[in-house]
Coordinates of C-alpha atoms and ligand atoms in Angstrom, one line a residue:
Chain Y
M158 CA 51.9 165.8 69.4
E159 CA 54.2 163.0 70.5
L160 CA 54.5 164.6 73.9
L161 CA 50.7 164.8 74.2
L162 CA 50.3 161.1 73.3
Q163 CA 53.0 160.1 75.7
Q164 CA 51.4 162.2 78.5
I165 CA 48.1 160.6 77.8
L166 CA 49.5 157.1 77.8
S167 CA 51.4 157.5 81.0
G168 CA 48.4 159.2 82.5
L169 CA 46.4 156.1 81.6
A170 CA 49.0 153.9 83.3
T171 CA 48.7 155.7 86.6
G172 CA 45.0 156.0 85.9
T173 CA 44.7 152.2 86.1
I174 CA 45.9 152.4 89.7
Y175 CA 43.3 155.2 90.5
A176 CA 40.8 153.0 88.7
C177 CA 41.6 150.1 91.0
M178 CA 41.3 152.2 94.1
A179 CA 38.1 153.8 92.8
L180 CA 36.7 150.4 92.1
A181 CA 37.6 149.1 95.6
V182 CA 35.9 152.1 97.2
V183 CA 32.8 151.7 95.1
M184 CA 32.6 148.0 95.8
I185 CA 32.4 148.7 99.6
Y186 CA 30.2 151.7 99.1
Q187 CA 27.7 149.5 97.1
A188 CA 27.7 147.0 99.9
I189 CA 27.5 149.2 103.0
G190 CA 26.8 152.8 101.8
H191 CA 30.0 154.3 103.2
L192 CA 33.3 155.4 101.8
N193 CA 36.2 153.4 103.2
F194 CA 38.9 155.9 104.1
A195 CA 41.2 153.1 105.1
Q196 CA 41.3 151.6 101.7
G197 CA 44.6 153.2 100.9
E198 CA 46.3 152.1 104.1
M199 CA 44.9 148.5 103.6
A200 CA 46.5 148.5 100.2
T201 CA 49.8 149.8 101.5
F202 CA 49.8 147.1 104.2
S203 CA 49.2 144.5 101.6
T204 CA 52.1 145.9 99.6
F205 CA 54.3 145.6 102.6
V206 CA 53.3 142.0 103.0
A207 CA 54.3 141.4 99.4
W208 CA 57.6 143.2 100.0
Q209 CA 58.2 140.9 103.0
L210 CA 57.4 137.8 101.0
L211 CA 59.9 139.0 98.3
A212 CA 62.5 139.7 100.9
W213 CA 62.1 136.1 102.2
G214 CA 62.9 135.0 98.7
V215 CA 59.4 134.1 97.4
P216 CA 59.4 134.4 93.6
Y217 CA 57.6 137.6 92.3
W218 CA 54.4 136.1 90.9
A219 CA 54.0 133.7 93.7
A220 CA 54.3 136.6 96.2
F221 CA 51.8 138.6 94.0
V222 CA 49.2 135.9 94.1
L223 CA 49.7 135.0 97.7
T224 CA 49.4 138.7 98.7
I225 CA 46.1 139.0 96.8
A226 CA 44.8 135.9 98.6
L227 CA 45.9 137.1 102.0
S228 CA 44.4 140.5 101.4
F229 CA 41.2 138.9 100.3
V230 CA 41.0 136.9 103.5
A231 CA 41.9 139.9 105.6
G232 CA 39.2 142.0 103.9
V233 CA 36.6 139.4 104.7
L234 CA 37.8 139.2 108.3
I235 CA 37.7 142.9 108.8
E236 CA 34.1 143.0 107.7
R237 CA 33.1 140.1 109.9
V238 CA 34.9 141.3 113.0
V239 CA 34.8 145.0 112.8
F240 CA 31.9 146.1 110.5
R241 CA 29.3 143.4 111.0
P242 CA 28.5 144.7 114.5
L243 CA 28.2 148.2 113.1
H244 CA 25.5 147.2 110.6
G245 CA 22.9 149.9 110.5
A246 CA 25.0 152.2 112.8
P247 CA 25.1 155.9 111.8
A248 CA 27.6 157.3 109.3
L249 CA 29.6 158.9 112.1
S250 CA 30.3 155.5 113.8
H251 CA 31.5 154.2 110.5
I252 CA 33.8 157.2 109.9
V253 CA 35.4 156.8 113.3
V254 CA 36.1 153.1 112.6
F255 CA 37.4 153.8 109.2
I256 CA 39.8 156.4 110.7
A257 CA 40.8 153.9 113.4
L258 CA 41.6 151.3 110.8
L259 CA 43.5 153.8 108.8
A260 CA 45.7 154.6 111.8
I261 CA 46.1 151.0 112.8
F262 CA 47.3 149.9 109.3
N263 CA 49.5 153.0 108.9
N264 CA 51.2 152.7 112.3
G265 CA 51.2 148.9 112.1
A266 CA 53.1 149.1 108.8
G267 CA 55.5 151.7 110.2
F268 CA 56.0 149.7 113.4
I269 CA 56.7 146.4 111.6
W270 CA 58.6 147.7 108.6
D271 CA 59.6 151.2 109.8
F272 CA 58.9 154.4 108.0
T273 CA 61.9 154.7 105.7
I274 CA 61.1 154.3 102.0
K275 CA 61.8 151.0 100.4
S276 CA 62.2 150.2 96.7
F277 CA 59.8 147.6 95.3
P278 CA 60.7 145.6 92.3
S279 CA 58.8 145.6 89.0
P280 CA 58.4 142.3 87.3
F281 CA 58.2 144.1 84.0
G282 CA 61.4 146.2 84.2
Q283 CA 61.9 149.8 83.0
T284 CA 62.8 149.4 79.4
T285 CA 61.0 151.9 77.2
M286 CA 58.6 150.7 74.5
F287 CA 56.3 151.9 71.8
G288 CA 59.0 154.5 70.6
S289 CA 59.6 155.5 74.2
M290 CA 55.9 156.3 74.8
L291 CA 55.7 154.0 77.8
N292 CA 58.1 152.0 79.9
A293 CA 57.6 148.3 80.4
H294 CA 56.3 148.7 83.9
Q295 CA 53.6 151.2 82.8
A296 CA 52.5 148.8 80.1
G297 CA 52.5 146.0 82.6
M298 CA 50.3 148.0 84.9
I299 CA 47.8 148.5 82.1
V300 CA 47.8 144.9 81.2
C301 CA 47.5 143.6 84.8
T302 CA 44.6 145.9 85.5
L303 CA 42.9 145.0 82.3
V304 CA 43.2 141.3 83.1
M305 CA 41.8 141.9 86.6
L306 CA 38.9 144.0 85.3
V307 CA 38.0 141.3 82.8
L308 CA 38.1 138.6 85.5
L309 CA 35.9 140.7 87.8
Y310 CA 33.5 141.4 84.9
L311 CA 33.2 137.7 84.2
F312 CA 32.8 137.0 87.9
F313 CA 29.9 139.4 88.3
S314 CA 28.2 138.8 85.0
R315 CA 28.6 135.0 84.6
T316 CA 28.7 133.4 88.0
R317 CA 25.8 132.7 90.4
L318 CA 27.9 134.0 93.3
G319 CA 28.5 137.3 91.3
L320 CA 24.8 137.6 90.7
A321 CA 24.1 137.0 94.4
M322 CA 26.5 139.7 95.3
R323 CA 24.9 142.2 92.9
A324 CA 21.5 141.3 94.2
A325 CA 22.5 141.7 97.8
A326 CA 24.0 145.2 97.0
A327 CA 20.9 146.2 95.0
N328 CA 18.2 145.1 97.3
P329 CA 19.3 143.4 100.6
E330 CA 15.8 142.6 101.8
S331 CA 14.7 140.9 98.6
A332 CA 18.1 139.1 98.5
R333 CA 17.4 137.6 101.9
L334 CA 14.0 136.5 100.6
V335 CA 15.6 134.4 98.0
G336 CA 17.9 132.9 100.6
I337 CA 21.1 134.9 99.9
R338 CA 23.3 135.3 103.0
V339 CA 23.6 139.1 102.6
G340 CA 26.1 139.4 105.4
W341 CA 28.5 137.1 103.7
M342 CA 28.1 138.9 100.4
I343 CA 29.1 142.1 102.1
A344 CA 32.1 140.4 103.5
L345 CA 33.0 139.0 100.1
G346 CA 32.8 142.6 98.8
W347 CA 35.3 143.6 101.4
G348 CA 37.5 140.8 100.4
L349 CA 37.4 141.7 96.8
A350 CA 38.0 145.4 97.5
S351 CA 40.9 144.5 99.6
A352 CA 42.4 142.2 97.0
I353 CA 41.9 144.9 94.3
G354 CA 43.7 147.4 96.5
A355 CA 46.6 145.0 97.0
V356 CA 47.0 144.8 93.2
A357 CA 47.0 148.5 92.9
G358 CA 49.6 148.9 95.7
M359 CA 51.9 146.3 94.3
L360 CA 51.7 147.9 90.8
I361 CA 52.2 151.5 91.9
A362 CA 55.0 150.8 94.5
P363 CA 57.8 150.4 92.0
I364 CA 57.0 154.0 90.8
I365 CA 56.4 155.9 94.0
F366 CA 58.4 153.8 96.5
L367 CA 57.0 151.9 99.4
E368 CA 56.4 153.6 102.7
P369 CA 53.4 153.6 105.1
N370 CA 51.9 156.8 103.6
M371 CA 52.3 155.6 100.0
M372 CA 48.7 155.4 99.1
L373 CA 47.5 158.6 100.7
G374 CA 47.6 160.6 97.5
V375 CA 46.6 157.7 95.4
L376 CA 43.4 157.1 97.4
L377 CA 42.4 160.7 97.0
Y378 CA 42.7 160.3 93.3
G379 CA 40.8 157.1 93.6
F380 CA 38.0 158.9 95.5
A381 CA 38.1 161.6 92.7
G382 CA 37.7 158.9 90.1
A383 CA 34.9 157.2 92.0
V384 CA 33.0 160.4 92.5
L385 CA 33.5 161.4 88.9
G386 CA 32.3 158.1 87.6
G387 CA 29.5 157.8 90.1
L388 CA 29.7 155.9 93.4
T389 CA 27.0 153.6 92.3
S390 CA 28.7 152.4 89.2
P391 CA 31.7 150.1 89.1
V392 CA 32.2 150.8 85.4
G393 CA 32.0 154.5 86.1
A394 CA 34.6 154.2 88.8
V395 CA 37.1 152.6 86.4
V396 CA 36.5 155.2 83.7
G397 CA 36.6 158.0 86.3
G398 CA 39.9 156.7 87.6
L399 CA 41.4 156.6 84.2
V400 CA 40.2 160.1 83.4
V401 CA 41.6 161.4 86.6
G402 CA 45.0 159.9 85.7
V403 CA 45.1 161.5 82.3
V404 CA 43.8 164.9 83.5
E405 CA 46.4 164.9 86.3
N406 CA 49.2 164.2 83.9
L407 CA 48.1 166.7 81.3
A408 CA 47.5 169.4 83.8
G409 CA 51.0 168.8 85.4
T410 CA 52.6 169.1 82.0
Y411 CA 50.6 171.8 80.2
V412 CA 49.4 174.1 82.8
P413 CA 52.6 175.7 84.1
V414 CA 51.3 176.9 87.4
V415 CA 50.1 173.4 88.4
G416 CA 53.4 171.7 88.3
S417 CA 53.6 168.8 90.5
E418 CA 52.7 170.6 93.7
L419 CA 49.1 171.4 92.8
K420 CA 48.2 168.0 91.3
L421 CA 46.5 166.9 94.5
T422 CA 44.5 170.1 94.6
I423 CA 43.2 169.2 91.1
A424 CA 41.9 165.9 92.4
L425 CA 40.2 167.6 95.4
S426 CA 38.7 170.3 93.2
L427 CA 37.4 167.7 90.8
I428 CA 35.6 165.9 93.7
I429 CA 34.0 169.1 94.9
L430 CA 33.0 170.2 91.4
V431 CA 31.4 166.9 90.6
L432 CA 29.6 166.8 93.9
I433 CA 28.2 170.3 93.2
F434 CA 27.2 169.9 89.6
K435 CA 26.5 166.3 89.1
P436 CA 26.4 164.5 92.4
S437 CA 25.5 161.1 90.8
G438 CA 28.7 161.3 88.7
L439 CA 29.0 160.5 85.0
F440 CA 27.6 156.9 85.1
G441 CA 25.8 156.7 88.5
R442 CA 22.1 156.6 89.2
A443 CA 20.7 159.3 91.5
V444 CA 19.5 157.2 94.4
A445 CA 16.5 158.1 96.4
K446 CA 17.5 158.0 100.1
R447 CA 16.0 155.0 101.8
V448 CA 14.2 155.8 105.0
Chain O
M1036 CA -3.8 116.0 106.3
T1037 CA -1.1 117.0 108.8
A1038 CA 0.2 120.5 109.4
L1039 CA 3.2 121.7 107.5
L1040 CA 3.3 124.9 109.4
S1041 CA 2.0 125.4 112.8
V1042 CA 2.1 128.7 114.6
K1043 CA 1.3 129.3 118.3
G1044 CA 1.3 132.5 120.2
L1045 CA 3.0 134.5 117.5
T1046 CA 3.6 138.1 118.5
A1047 CA 5.4 140.7 116.5
S1048 CA 6.3 144.4 117.0
Y1049 CA 7.8 147.3 115.2
G1050 CA 9.7 149.4 117.6
D1051 CA 7.5 149.9 120.6
G1052 CA 4.2 149.0 119.0
Q1053 CA 3.1 145.4 119.3
V1054 CA 1.2 144.5 116.1
L1055 CA 0.4 140.8 116.7
S1056 CA -0.7 139.6 120.1
G1057 CA -0.7 135.8 120.1
V1058 CA -1.7 134.5 116.7
D1059 CA -2.4 130.8 116.3
F1060 CA -2.8 129.1 113.0
E1061 CA -1.8 126.2 110.8
V1062 CA -1.2 125.5 107.1
Q1063 CA -1.9 121.9 106.1
R1064 CA 0.5 119.9 104.0
G1065 CA -0.4 120.5 100.4
G1066 CA -3.2 122.8 101.5
V1067 CA -4.2 126.4 100.8
T1068 CA -4.9 128.6 103.8
V1069 CA -6.1 132.1 103.5
L1070 CA -5.7 134.9 105.9
L1071 CA -8.3 137.6 105.8
G1072 CA -8.7 140.8 107.7
A1073 CA -9.2 144.6 107.4
N1074 CA -6.5 147.0 106.5
G1075 CA -4.0 147.2 109.3
A1076 CA -5.1 143.9 110.9
G1077 CA -1.6 142.5 110.8
K1078 CA -1.7 140.2 107.8
T1079 CA 1.5 141.4 106.2
T1080 CA 3.1 141.5 109.6
T1081 CA 2.2 137.8 110.1
L1082 CA 3.9 136.8 106.9
R1083 CA 6.9 139.0 107.7
A1084 CA 7.1 137.4 111.2
L1085 CA 7.1 133.9 109.7
C1086 CA 10.2 134.8 107.7
G1087 CA 12.0 136.7 110.4
M1088 CA 11.6 140.1 108.8
V1089 CA 10.2 141.7 112.0
R1090 CA 11.0 141.1 115.6
R1091 CA 8.8 138.2 116.7
S1092 CA 8.3 135.6 119.4
G1093 CA 6.1 132.5 119.8
D1094 CA 6.4 129.1 118.3
I1095 CA 6.7 128.6 114.6
V1096 CA 7.1 125.0 113.5
L1097 CA 7.8 124.1 109.9
D1098 CA 7.8 120.4 109.0
G1099 CA 8.4 119.5 112.6
A1100 CA 11.3 121.9 113.2
P1101 CA 11.1 125.1 115.1
I1102 CA 12.1 128.1 112.9
Q1103 CA 11.3 131.1 115.1
N1104 CA 14.9 131.8 115.8
L1105 CA 16.1 131.5 112.2
S1106 CA 17.2 134.4 110.1
T1107 CA 15.2 135.3 107.0
E1108 CA 17.7 133.5 104.7
G1109 CA 17.6 130.5 107.0
V1110 CA 13.8 130.2 106.7
V1111 CA 13.9 130.6 103.0
R1112 CA 16.5 127.9 102.7
L1113 CA 14.1 125.5 104.3
G1114 CA 11.8 126.0 101.3
V1115 CA 9.6 129.0 102.2
A1116 CA 9.1 131.4 99.3
H1117 CA 7.6 134.7 100.3
V1118 CA 6.1 137.0 97.7
P1119 CA 6.0 140.2 99.7
D1120 CA 3.6 143.1 99.2
G1121 CA 5.5 145.4 96.9
R1122 CA 6.7 142.3 95.1
G1123 CA 10.3 142.3 96.1
T1124 CA 11.7 141.9 92.6
F1125 CA 15.2 143.2 91.7
A1126 CA 14.3 146.3 89.6
Q1127 CA 17.7 146.8 88.1
L1128 CA 18.3 143.2 87.2
T1129 CA 16.8 141.4 84.2
V1130 CA 13.8 139.1 84.3
D1131 CA 16.2 136.2 83.7
E1132 CA 18.5 137.2 86.5
N1133 CA 15.5 137.6 88.8
L1134 CA 14.4 134.0 88.0
Q1135 CA 18.0 132.8 88.5
L1136 CA 18.0 134.5 91.9
G1137 CA 14.8 132.7 92.9
S1138 CA 16.8 129.5 92.6
I1139 CA 20.1 130.8 93.9
T1140 CA 20.1 128.4 96.9
R1141 CA 19.6 125.4 94.7
R1142 CA 22.4 123.3 93.1
D1143 CA 20.6 121.2 90.5
R1144 CA 21.4 123.0 87.3
R1145 CA 19.2 120.8 85.1
G1146 CA 16.2 121.3 87.4
I1147 CA 16.7 125.0 87.5
G1148 CA 16.6 125.1 83.7
E1149 CA 13.4 123.1 83.6
D1150 CA 11.8 125.4 86.2
V1151 CA 12.6 128.5 84.2
E1152 CA 10.9 126.9 81.2
R1153 CA 7.9 125.9 83.4
C1154 CA 7.6 129.6 84.6
F1155 CA 7.6 130.7 81.0
T1156 CA 4.8 128.4 80.2
Y1157 CA 2.8 129.8 83.1
F1158 CA 3.7 133.3 82.2
P1159 CA 4.6 133.5 78.5
V1160 CA 5.0 137.3 78.7
L1161 CA 8.0 136.8 80.9
K1162 CA 9.7 134.9 78.2
E1163 CA 9.3 137.8 75.8
R1164 CA 10.7 140.2 78.4
R1165 CA 13.5 137.9 79.7
G1166 CA 16.3 140.3 78.9
Q1167 CA 14.5 143.4 80.1
Q1168 CA 15.1 145.1 83.5
A1169 CA 12.5 144.0 85.9
G1170 CA 11.8 147.7 86.9
T1171 CA 10.6 148.4 83.4
L1172 CA 7.9 145.8 83.5
S1173 CA 4.3 146.7 84.0
G1174 CA 2.8 146.2 87.5
G1175 CA 1.1 143.0 86.5
E1176 CA 4.1 141.7 84.8
Q1177 CA 6.2 142.4 87.9
Q1178 CA 3.6 140.5 90.0
M1179 CA 3.9 137.5 87.6
L1180 CA 7.7 137.8 87.9
A1181 CA 7.4 137.8 91.7
V1182 CA 5.3 134.7 91.7
A1183 CA 7.6 133.0 89.1
R1184 CA 10.7 134.0 91.2
A1185 CA 9.1 132.3 94.2
L1186 CA 8.4 129.1 92.2
M1187 CA 12.0 129.0 91.3
L1188 CA 12.8 128.0 94.8
R1189 CA 10.7 124.8 94.4
P1190 CA 9.1 125.8 97.7
K1191 CA 7.4 123.7 100.3
L1192 CA 5.4 126.7 101.4
M1193 CA 4.5 129.8 99.5
L1194 CA 3.6 133.0 101.4
L1195 CA 1.6 135.2 99.1
D1196 CA 0.8 138.8 100.2
E1197 CA -2.1 140.1 98.2
P1198 CA -1.0 138.6 94.9
S1199 CA -4.0 140.2 93.1
F1200 CA -3.0 143.7 94.2
G1201 CA -3.2 146.2 91.4
L1202 CA -3.8 143.6 88.7
A1203 CA -6.4 143.6 85.9
P1204 CA -9.2 141.1 86.6
M1205 CA -8.0 138.9 83.7
I1206 CA -4.6 138.7 85.1
V1207 CA -5.9 138.0 88.6
K1208 CA -7.9 135.1 87.2
Q1209 CA -4.8 133.8 85.4
I1210 CA -2.6 134.0 88.5
F1211 CA -5.2 132.2 90.7
A1212 CA -5.7 129.6 88.0
I1213 CA -1.9 129.0 88.2
F1214 CA -2.2 128.7 92.0
R1215 CA -4.9 126.1 91.6
T1216 CA -2.8 124.1 89.2
L1217 CA 0.2 124.3 91.5
S1218 CA -1.8 123.3 94.5
E1219 CA -3.4 120.4 92.6
S1220 CA -0.4 119.1 90.7
T1221 CA 2.4 119.7 93.2
S1222 CA 2.8 119.2 96.9
V1223 CA 3.3 122.9 97.6
S1224 CA 1.3 124.5 100.4
M1225 CA 0.2 128.1 100.4
L1226 CA -0.6 130.8 102.8
I1227 CA -2.4 133.6 101.0
V1228 CA -3.3 137.0 102.3
E1229 CA -5.9 138.5 100.0
Q1230 CA -8.4 141.4 99.8
N1231 CA -10.2 139.6 97.1
A1232 CA -11.7 137.2 99.6
A1233 CA -14.2 135.6 97.3
L1234 CA -11.5 134.5 94.9
A1235 CA -9.1 133.3 97.7
L1236 CA -11.8 131.3 99.4
E1237 CA -12.5 129.4 96.2
L1238 CA -9.0 128.1 96.4
A1239 CA -8.6 127.7 100.2
D1240 CA -9.3 124.7 102.3
H1241 CA -9.1 126.8 105.5
A1242 CA -9.5 130.4 106.4
Y1243 CA -8.6 132.6 109.3
L1244 CA -9.9 136.1 110.1
L1245 CA -7.5 138.5 111.7
E1246 CA -8.6 141.5 113.7
T1247 CA -6.1 143.9 115.3
G1248 CA -3.4 141.3 115.7
R1249 CA -5.7 138.4 116.8
V1250 CA -7.3 135.5 115.1
V1251 CA -11.0 136.0 115.6
F1252 CA -12.3 133.2 113.4
S1253 CA -11.0 129.9 112.1
G1254 CA -12.9 127.7 109.8
R1255 CA -13.7 126.3 106.4
P1256 CA -14.5 128.7 103.5
D1257 CA -18.1 127.5 103.6
D1258 CA -18.4 128.6 107.2
I1259 CA -17.7 132.1 106.1
R1260 CA -20.0 132.0 103.2
N1261 CA -22.8 130.6 105.3
D1262 CA -22.5 133.1 108.2
P1263 CA -24.5 136.2 107.3
T1264 CA -22.3 138.6 109.4
L1265 CA -19.0 137.3 108.2
R1266 CA -20.2 137.1 104.6
R1267 CA -21.3 140.7 104.7
S1268 CA -18.0 141.9 106.2
Y1269 CA -15.6 139.9 104.2
L1270 CA -17.4 139.0 101.0
G1271 CA -19.5 142.2 100.8
Y1272 CA -22.9 140.6 99.9
Ligands
LIG21 N1 7.2 149.3 109.3 C1 6.3 149.5 110.3 N2 6.6 150.3 111.3 C2 5.6 150.6 112.3 N3 4.4 150.1 112.2 C3 4.0 149.3 111.2 C4 4.9 149.0 110.2 N4 4.3 148.2 109.3 C5 3.1 148.0 109.7 N5 2.9 148.7 110.9 C6 1.7 148.7 111.6 O1 1.3 147.4 111.9 C7 -0.1 147.2 111.8 C8 -0.4 146.0 110.9 O2 0.1 146.3 109.6 P1 0.1 145.2 108.5 O3 0.9 145.8 107.3 O4 0.5 143.9 109.0 O5 -1.4 145.2 108.1 P2 -2.2 144.4 106.9 O6 -3.2 143.6 107.6 O7 -1.2 143.8 106.0 O8 -2.9 145.6 106.2 P3 -3.2 145.8 104.7 O9 -4.5 145.1 104.3 O10 -3.5 147.3 104.6 O11 -2.0 145.4 103.9 C9 -0.7 148.5 111.2 O12 -1.3 149.2 112.3 C10 0.5 149.3 110.8 O13 0.4 150.7 111.1
LIG22 MG1 -0.6 144.1 104.0

């Protein structure tokens, strides 16, 4: 029983990271209707930036906040420079550019900081808590993500800018007719997604070590979470990410054949199963295709 | 009266097909202009061209400034509120949120609050439904919301595309009564596209008839009422 509870809790802790990645993916999907395959590499690159700031002696939380800000700006710039010209281009063009971005960030990180793994500090430490159910870093991950989600919720539900972003995603043409600069709302969505990814990267790095391919598996779980929750629902993405984290952990522990090797297979199978049986996900709306 | 909006040689096209071929018209400051024409004449396209929602060329001057090269949001920000055909409300958002969005470009919090209340006095049913998703409103209620949303901009110019479409006669009367109040008590100008020509002409100070992308007649409402041919084609008696 205790083992079960512990597995669920630590699954939730990693689940928060999947939830962040799922949310980042959904945010861009809502804005432009495509899945950003480079989301993981962008997050990794952000984490390297944080690592560099720490190496230069910047205090942890200052580096944390600065990295989030830089990632936000970079996300906005990527949209303005790379994706704005692609507006309305077919899916394949987007996929090619996503893959190019992925390669650029991956190789860029490797080129600047090389491919050897680096340890990344935790501001929370590793002491165990709650009768050894969780360690401090895992608890910190959960708290940080919760704070971020609450802030995002308040932003989208209480501010006029948040409302404008929702309107632009829901109905771009009507949004223009009330004077919303839809292009900038999309860019802001990229900025937010990029910032959320940076948080996820910095929180997971102390556990899985920093290297250019760090987020590859994580992004797959994030996709699984996003698809499970429904690509049209930010809340669904968060719930989906958490569920994937727990399922992954429980399967690894209780299903002997799964072990740690087959965990990724579980994520991929989950994506395929959801797409076959409930394409709109648990929380999503089925969207009629616009023509 | 001087012209608030003056349009010369407006052309517009979808893909290859040119739909407007050199349309000229004006909307007077504080006036109501109506645009009549058969189905497919290009009325909706004219309104869309004014807001940059289709590819267009020609001269469009609003309040002395050329706007033919502005984006849709740029035109709207100059005080042009378009109630498109199909209403253009945000179906997943609430009535309140739709109204807030109507005023999203404004900064005067107090004025926005007052305007919401003003919309609720025009359309009391919207107040009852304020927390409801716009998509769950009846067609008539959605049309009221679309008009209210446009008013939230405190527009100089309202572009209304068949505001009576699909509404019960009672509601149509109500909406047109509100247009009359607006036009008499505020400085807003209106360009109305309407199939219900009789009703629209009562409100208008000027009318244009559009036929296959061209203005074929321009005159006062009485000129249409007094011309037997025009009366028969557009007023049906
Ligand atoms: N999105 C579009 N793509 C291609 N052609 C279009 C499009 N929208 C309208 N048209 C064409 O443009 C012409 C004018 O259409 P428009 O909608 O402006 O007419 P309208 O005067 O508003 O008619 P109605 O009274 O039926 O609303 C029509 O021949 C129509 O087929
Ligand atoms: Mg029309």
